[in-house]
Coordinates of C-alpha atoms in Angstrom, one line a residue:
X1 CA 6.8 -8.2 -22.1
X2 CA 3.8 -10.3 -22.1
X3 CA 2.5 -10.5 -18.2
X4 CA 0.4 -12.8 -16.5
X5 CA -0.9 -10.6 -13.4
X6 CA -2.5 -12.1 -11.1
X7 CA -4.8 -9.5 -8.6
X8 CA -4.7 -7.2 -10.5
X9 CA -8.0 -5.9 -9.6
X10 CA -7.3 -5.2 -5.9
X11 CA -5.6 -1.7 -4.9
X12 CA -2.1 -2.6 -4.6
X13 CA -2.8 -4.0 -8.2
X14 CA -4.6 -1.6 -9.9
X15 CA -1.6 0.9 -9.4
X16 CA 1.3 -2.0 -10.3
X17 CA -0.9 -3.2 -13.6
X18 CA -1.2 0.7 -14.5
X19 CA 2.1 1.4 -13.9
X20 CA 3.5 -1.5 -15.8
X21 CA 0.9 -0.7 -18.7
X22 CA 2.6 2.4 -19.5
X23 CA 6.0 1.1 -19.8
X24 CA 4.9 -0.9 -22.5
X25 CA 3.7 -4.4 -21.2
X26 CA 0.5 -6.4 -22.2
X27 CA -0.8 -7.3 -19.2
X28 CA -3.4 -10.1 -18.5
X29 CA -5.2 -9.6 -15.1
X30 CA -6.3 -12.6 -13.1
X31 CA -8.8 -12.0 -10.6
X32 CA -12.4 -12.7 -9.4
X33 CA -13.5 -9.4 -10.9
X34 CA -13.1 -7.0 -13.3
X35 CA -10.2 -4.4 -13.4
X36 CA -11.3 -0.9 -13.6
X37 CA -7.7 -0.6 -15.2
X38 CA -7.9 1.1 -19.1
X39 CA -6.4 -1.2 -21.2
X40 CA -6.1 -4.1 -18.9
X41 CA -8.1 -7.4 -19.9
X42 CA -9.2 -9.2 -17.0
X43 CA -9.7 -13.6 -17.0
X44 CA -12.2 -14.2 -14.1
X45 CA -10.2 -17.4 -12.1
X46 CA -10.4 -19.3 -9.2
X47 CA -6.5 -19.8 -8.4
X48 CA -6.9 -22.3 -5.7
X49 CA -8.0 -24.9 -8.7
X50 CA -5.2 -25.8 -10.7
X51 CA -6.5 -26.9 -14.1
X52 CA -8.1 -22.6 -14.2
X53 CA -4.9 -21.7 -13.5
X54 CA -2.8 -23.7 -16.0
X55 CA -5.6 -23.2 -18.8
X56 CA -4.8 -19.5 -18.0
X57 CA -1.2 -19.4 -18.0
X58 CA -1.2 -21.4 -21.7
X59 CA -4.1 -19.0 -22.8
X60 CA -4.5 -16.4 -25.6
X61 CA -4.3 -12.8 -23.9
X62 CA -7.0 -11.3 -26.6
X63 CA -8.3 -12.5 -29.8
X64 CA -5.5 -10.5 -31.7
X65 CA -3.3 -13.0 -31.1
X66 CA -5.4 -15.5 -32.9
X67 CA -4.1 -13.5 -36.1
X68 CA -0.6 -15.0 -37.0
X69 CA -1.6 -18.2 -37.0
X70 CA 1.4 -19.7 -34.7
X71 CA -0.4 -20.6 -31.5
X72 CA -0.7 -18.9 -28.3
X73 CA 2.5 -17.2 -27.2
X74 CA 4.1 -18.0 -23.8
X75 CA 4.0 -15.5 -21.0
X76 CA 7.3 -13.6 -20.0
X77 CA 6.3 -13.4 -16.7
X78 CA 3.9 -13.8 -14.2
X79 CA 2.9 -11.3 -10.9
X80 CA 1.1 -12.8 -8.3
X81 CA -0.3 -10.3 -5.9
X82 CA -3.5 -12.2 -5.5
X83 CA -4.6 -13.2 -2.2
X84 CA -6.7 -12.9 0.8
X85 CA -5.7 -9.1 1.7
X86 CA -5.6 -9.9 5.8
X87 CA -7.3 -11.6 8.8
X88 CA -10.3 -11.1 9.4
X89 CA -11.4 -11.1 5.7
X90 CA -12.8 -15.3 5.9
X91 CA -11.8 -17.6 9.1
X92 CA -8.1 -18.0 9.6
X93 CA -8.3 -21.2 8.1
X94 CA -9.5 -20.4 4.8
X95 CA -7.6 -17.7 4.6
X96 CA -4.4 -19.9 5.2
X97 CA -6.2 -23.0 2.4
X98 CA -6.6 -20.0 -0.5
X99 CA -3.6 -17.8 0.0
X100 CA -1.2 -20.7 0.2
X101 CA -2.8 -23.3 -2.5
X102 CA -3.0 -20.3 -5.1
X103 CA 0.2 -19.8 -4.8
X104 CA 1.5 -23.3 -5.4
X105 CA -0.7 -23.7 -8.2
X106 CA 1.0 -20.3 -10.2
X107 CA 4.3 -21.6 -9.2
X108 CA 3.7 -25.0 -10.2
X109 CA 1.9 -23.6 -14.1
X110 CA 4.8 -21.3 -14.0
X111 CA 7.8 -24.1 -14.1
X112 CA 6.6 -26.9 -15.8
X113 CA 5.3 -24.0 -18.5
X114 CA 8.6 -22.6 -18.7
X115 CA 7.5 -19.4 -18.0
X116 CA 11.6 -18.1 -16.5
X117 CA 10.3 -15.3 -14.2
X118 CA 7.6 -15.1 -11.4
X119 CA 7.4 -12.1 -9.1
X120 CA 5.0 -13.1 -5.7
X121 CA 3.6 -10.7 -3.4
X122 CA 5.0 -11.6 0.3
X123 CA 4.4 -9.1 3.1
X124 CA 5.6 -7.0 6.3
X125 CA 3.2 -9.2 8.8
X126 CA 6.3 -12.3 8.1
X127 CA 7.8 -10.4 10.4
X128 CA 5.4 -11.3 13.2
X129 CA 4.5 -7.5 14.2
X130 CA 1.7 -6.2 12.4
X131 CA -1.4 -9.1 13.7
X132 CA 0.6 -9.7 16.8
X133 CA -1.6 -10.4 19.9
X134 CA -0.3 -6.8 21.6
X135 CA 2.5 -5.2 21.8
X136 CA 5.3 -7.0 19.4
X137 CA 8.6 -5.6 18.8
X138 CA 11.3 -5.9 16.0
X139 CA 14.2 -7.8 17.0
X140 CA 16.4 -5.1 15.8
X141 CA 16.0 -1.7 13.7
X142 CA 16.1 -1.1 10.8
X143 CA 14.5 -4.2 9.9
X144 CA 15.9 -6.1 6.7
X145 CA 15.5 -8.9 5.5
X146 CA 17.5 -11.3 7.4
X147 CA 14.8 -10.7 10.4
X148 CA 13.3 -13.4 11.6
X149 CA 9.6 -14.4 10.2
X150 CA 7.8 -16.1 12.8
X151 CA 4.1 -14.6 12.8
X152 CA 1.2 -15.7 14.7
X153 CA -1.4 -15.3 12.3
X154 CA -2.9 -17.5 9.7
X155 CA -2.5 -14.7 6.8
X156 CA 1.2 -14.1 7.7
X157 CA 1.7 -17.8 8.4
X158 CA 0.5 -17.8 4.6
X159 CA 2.8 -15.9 3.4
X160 CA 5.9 -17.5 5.0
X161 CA 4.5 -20.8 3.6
X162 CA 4.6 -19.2 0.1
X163 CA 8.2 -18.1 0.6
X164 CA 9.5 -21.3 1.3
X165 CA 7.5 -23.3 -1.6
X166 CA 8.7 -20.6 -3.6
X167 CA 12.1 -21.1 -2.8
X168 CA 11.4 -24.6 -3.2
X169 CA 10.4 -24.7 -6.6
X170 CA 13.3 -22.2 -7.6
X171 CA 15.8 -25.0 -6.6
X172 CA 14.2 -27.5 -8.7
X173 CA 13.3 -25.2 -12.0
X174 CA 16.4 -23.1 -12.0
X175 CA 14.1 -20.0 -13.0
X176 CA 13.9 -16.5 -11.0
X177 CA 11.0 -16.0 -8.0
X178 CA 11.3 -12.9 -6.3
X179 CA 9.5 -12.2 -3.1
X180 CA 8.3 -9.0 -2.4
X181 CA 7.5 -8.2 1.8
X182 CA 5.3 -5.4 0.9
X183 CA 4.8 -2.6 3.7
X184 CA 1.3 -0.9 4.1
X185 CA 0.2 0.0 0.7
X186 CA -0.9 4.0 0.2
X187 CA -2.9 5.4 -2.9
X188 CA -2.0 8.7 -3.7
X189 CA -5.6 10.0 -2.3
X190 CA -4.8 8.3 1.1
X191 CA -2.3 10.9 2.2
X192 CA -4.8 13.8 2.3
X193 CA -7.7 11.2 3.5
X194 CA -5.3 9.6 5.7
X195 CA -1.9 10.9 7.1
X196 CA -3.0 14.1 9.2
X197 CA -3.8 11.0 12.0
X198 CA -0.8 9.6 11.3
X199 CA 0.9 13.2 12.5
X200 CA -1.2 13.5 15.6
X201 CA -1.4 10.1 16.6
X202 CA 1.8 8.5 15.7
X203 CA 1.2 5.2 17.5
X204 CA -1.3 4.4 14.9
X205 CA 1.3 3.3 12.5
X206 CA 3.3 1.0 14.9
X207 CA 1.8 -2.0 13.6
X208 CA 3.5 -1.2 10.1
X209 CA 6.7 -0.7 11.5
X210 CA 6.0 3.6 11.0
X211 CA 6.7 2.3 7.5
X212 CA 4.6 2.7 3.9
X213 CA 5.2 2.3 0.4
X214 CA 3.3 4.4 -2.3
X215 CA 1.3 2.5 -4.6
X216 CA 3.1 3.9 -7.4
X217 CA 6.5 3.1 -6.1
X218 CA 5.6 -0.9 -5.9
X219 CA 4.1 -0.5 -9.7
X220 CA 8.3 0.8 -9.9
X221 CA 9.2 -2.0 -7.8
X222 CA 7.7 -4.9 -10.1
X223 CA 9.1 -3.3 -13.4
X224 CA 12.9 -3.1 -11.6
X225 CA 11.7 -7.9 -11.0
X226 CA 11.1 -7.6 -14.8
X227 CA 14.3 -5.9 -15.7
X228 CA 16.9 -7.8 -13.4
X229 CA 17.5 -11.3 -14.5
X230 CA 19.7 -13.8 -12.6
X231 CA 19.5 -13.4 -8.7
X232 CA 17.7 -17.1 -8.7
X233 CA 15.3 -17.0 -5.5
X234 CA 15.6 -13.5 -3.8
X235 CA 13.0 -11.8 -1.5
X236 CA 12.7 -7.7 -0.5
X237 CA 11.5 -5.5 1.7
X238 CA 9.5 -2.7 -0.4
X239 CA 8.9 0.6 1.2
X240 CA 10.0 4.1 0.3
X241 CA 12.2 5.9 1.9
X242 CA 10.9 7.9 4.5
X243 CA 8.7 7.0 8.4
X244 CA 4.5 7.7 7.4
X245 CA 4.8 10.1 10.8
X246 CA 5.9 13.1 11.5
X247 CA 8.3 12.9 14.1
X248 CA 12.1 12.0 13.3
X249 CA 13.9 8.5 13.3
X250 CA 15.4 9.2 16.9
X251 CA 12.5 10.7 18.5
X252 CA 10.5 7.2 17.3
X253 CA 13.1 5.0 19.2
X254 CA 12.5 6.9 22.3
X255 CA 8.7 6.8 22.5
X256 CA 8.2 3.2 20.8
X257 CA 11.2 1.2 20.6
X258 CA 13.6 1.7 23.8
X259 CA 15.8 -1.3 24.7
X260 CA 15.5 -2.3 21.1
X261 CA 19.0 -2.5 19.0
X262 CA 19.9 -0.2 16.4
X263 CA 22.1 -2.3 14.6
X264 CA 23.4 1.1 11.9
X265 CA 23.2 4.8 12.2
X266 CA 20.3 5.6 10.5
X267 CA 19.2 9.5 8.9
X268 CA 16.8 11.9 10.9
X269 CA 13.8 10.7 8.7
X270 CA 14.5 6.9 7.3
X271 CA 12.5 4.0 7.2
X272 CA 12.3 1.5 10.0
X273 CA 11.8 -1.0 7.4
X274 CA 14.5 -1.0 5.2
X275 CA 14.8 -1.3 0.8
X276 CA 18.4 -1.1 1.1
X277 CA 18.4 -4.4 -0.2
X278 CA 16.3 -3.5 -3.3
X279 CA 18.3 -0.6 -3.8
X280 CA 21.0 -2.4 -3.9
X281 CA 19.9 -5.2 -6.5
X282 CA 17.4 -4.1 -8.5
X283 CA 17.9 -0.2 -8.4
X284 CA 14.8 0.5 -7.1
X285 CA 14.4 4.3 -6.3
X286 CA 11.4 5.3 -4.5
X287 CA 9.8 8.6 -6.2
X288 CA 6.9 9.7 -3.6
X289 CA 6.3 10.5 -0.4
X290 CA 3.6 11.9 1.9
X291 CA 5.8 15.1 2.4
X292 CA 4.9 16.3 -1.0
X293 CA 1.8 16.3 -0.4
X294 CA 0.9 17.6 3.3
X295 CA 3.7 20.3 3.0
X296 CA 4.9 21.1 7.1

C-alpha cells in the first residue's frame, strides 16, 4: 500500500513506520523533522495549516513516480499519529489548538481526496486517569472501550475532540477511521532501562492503568487497520496482553483498586486495559512482553 504517515518521526512512529516498511508499504512520513527510519522519506509539514496538508496528501511520494507519466497516484491510506505527545509539552491551550486542528485538517484532505481509509492515534488519558488531578479510578476493570471518556486535561480533551470529528466525518464520507486509544508506549530498550522500577515500585504505573503496549506490537496493530476493511467508524484499546508489574491481576485489585467493579473474571497476569476488542476485529495478537526480557 501507498501510506501517508503522519509522525512518523516520533517514537511511537519510528517503530509503526519500520514495522509497516517491512511488510511491504511505501511509506511517506509527515513530520516537523526528519525520520531516522531507513527507507522512509520524510515531507517537513505544519498540519495545523490546511493548504500543507492537502498539497501533501495529493503529492508525489519520490521522484520515481514522476516516471510513468500518469500523474501522482492517490494514497491508500493515511496514519495519523502526529501530535503534541502530552501536557506539559506547550500551554494547555496550544496543545488543545494543534492536536485538534491537525487532525481535522487530515480528516478533511482524507475525504474530499478520496483517500477510503484513515487510521488516527487516540489515547489511554480519554479515559480521564492518567493527567487526573490525584488519585482517579476506572469506573470498572478491565477497562474497554465502552468506558466513559471524560478527562480533565487539555491533551486528553484533544483527543476526545478528534474522536468525535472523526466519527463525524465517517458519517458523511462513508470511508473507514479507526481510532486507536494507545496505552503507554515501550521501546524494546525501555524494559532493561526501565521496568526493574516498575517491579519494586508498582504504583509507578497506576497512571497507565498497570498497562503497556510494545512499540512493535502497535507497528502490528496499524498493519491489522490496513488489512480489515468495512467496520466504518471503530475505535480500540491497544495494549498487549499482560500488567507492566510484577505482581498478579488479583494482588493489583487489593493494593490499588478496592471497591472498584470487576465486571469479568480475569487471568492471574491480564491487562487492566483490555484489546479484546481488537482481538476480536482485527486479529491483533500481541508478540512481546517485558517477561522475555527481565526473566523472574
Amino acid at each position: 500500500m501507498r501510506i501517508l504517515f503522519t509522525g512518523g518521526s516520533g517514537k511511537a512512529g519510528r517503530h509503526a513506520t519500520a514495522y509497516l516498511r517491512d511488510q511491504g508499504h511505501r511509506i511517506t512520513n509527515l513530520d516537523w523533522a526528519d525520520s531516522d527510519v531507513p527507507g522512509i522519506k520524510t515531507l517537513k509539514i505544519d498540519l495545523t495549516d490546511a493548504g500543507q496538508v492537502f498539497n501533501a496528501c495529493s503529492a508525489y511520494a519520490d521522484f520515481d513516480e514522476l516516471e510513468p507519466g500518469t500523474g501522482v497516484p492517490r494514497y491508500d491510506a493515511i496514519v495519523h499519529f502526529a501530535a503534541i505527545p502530552a501536557i506539559l509539552f506547550r500551554p494547555d491551550n496550544e496543545t488543545f489548538r494543534i492536536n485538534t486542528l491537525s487532525t481535522y485538517n487530515v480528516l478533511d484532505a482524507a475525504t474530499k481526496l478520496g483517500i477510503r481509509k484513515v487510521i488516527f492515534a487516540s489515547s489511554e488519558t480519554t479515559y480521564g486517569v492518567c493527567f487526573a488531578d490525584g488519585l482517579k479510578q476506572p469506573d470498572y476493570l478491565p477497562v474497554d472501550e465502552e468506558h466513559p471518556t471524560v478527562p480533565q486535561d487539555s491533551y486528553a480533551m484533544s483527543k476526545v475532540v478528534n474522536e468525535v470529528t472523526a466519527r463525524s466525518f465517517q458519517a458523511r464520507s462513508g470511508i473507514d477511521i479507526y481510532g486507536l486509544r494507545i496505552n503507554n508506549v515501550i521501546e524494546p530498550h525501555e524494559y532493561a532501562q526501565n521496568f526493574p522500577a516498575y517491579m519494586t515500585n508498582p504504583e509507578l504505573r497506576r497512571r497507565n492503568i498497570f498497562a503497556y503496549i510494545d512499540a512493535r506490537d502497535l507497528g502490528q496493530m496499524v498493519e491489522c487497520c490496513l488489512q480489515t476493511d468495512g467496520l466504518g467508524y471503530e475505535v480500540f484499546n491497544v495494549s498487549n496482553d499482560d500488567l507492566s508489574v510484577g505482581i498478579s491481576n488479583p494482588e493489583v485489585i487489593e493494593r490499588f483498586y478496592s471497591g472498584v467493579p470487576v465486571k469479568r473474571e480475569m487471568g492471574e497476569w491480564e491487562t487492566f486495559y483490555s484489546n479484546a476488542k481488537a482481538k476480536r476485529l482485527l486479529g491483533f495478537a500481541p508478540q512481546h512482553s517485558w517477561r522475555d526480557v527481565l526473566k523472574n
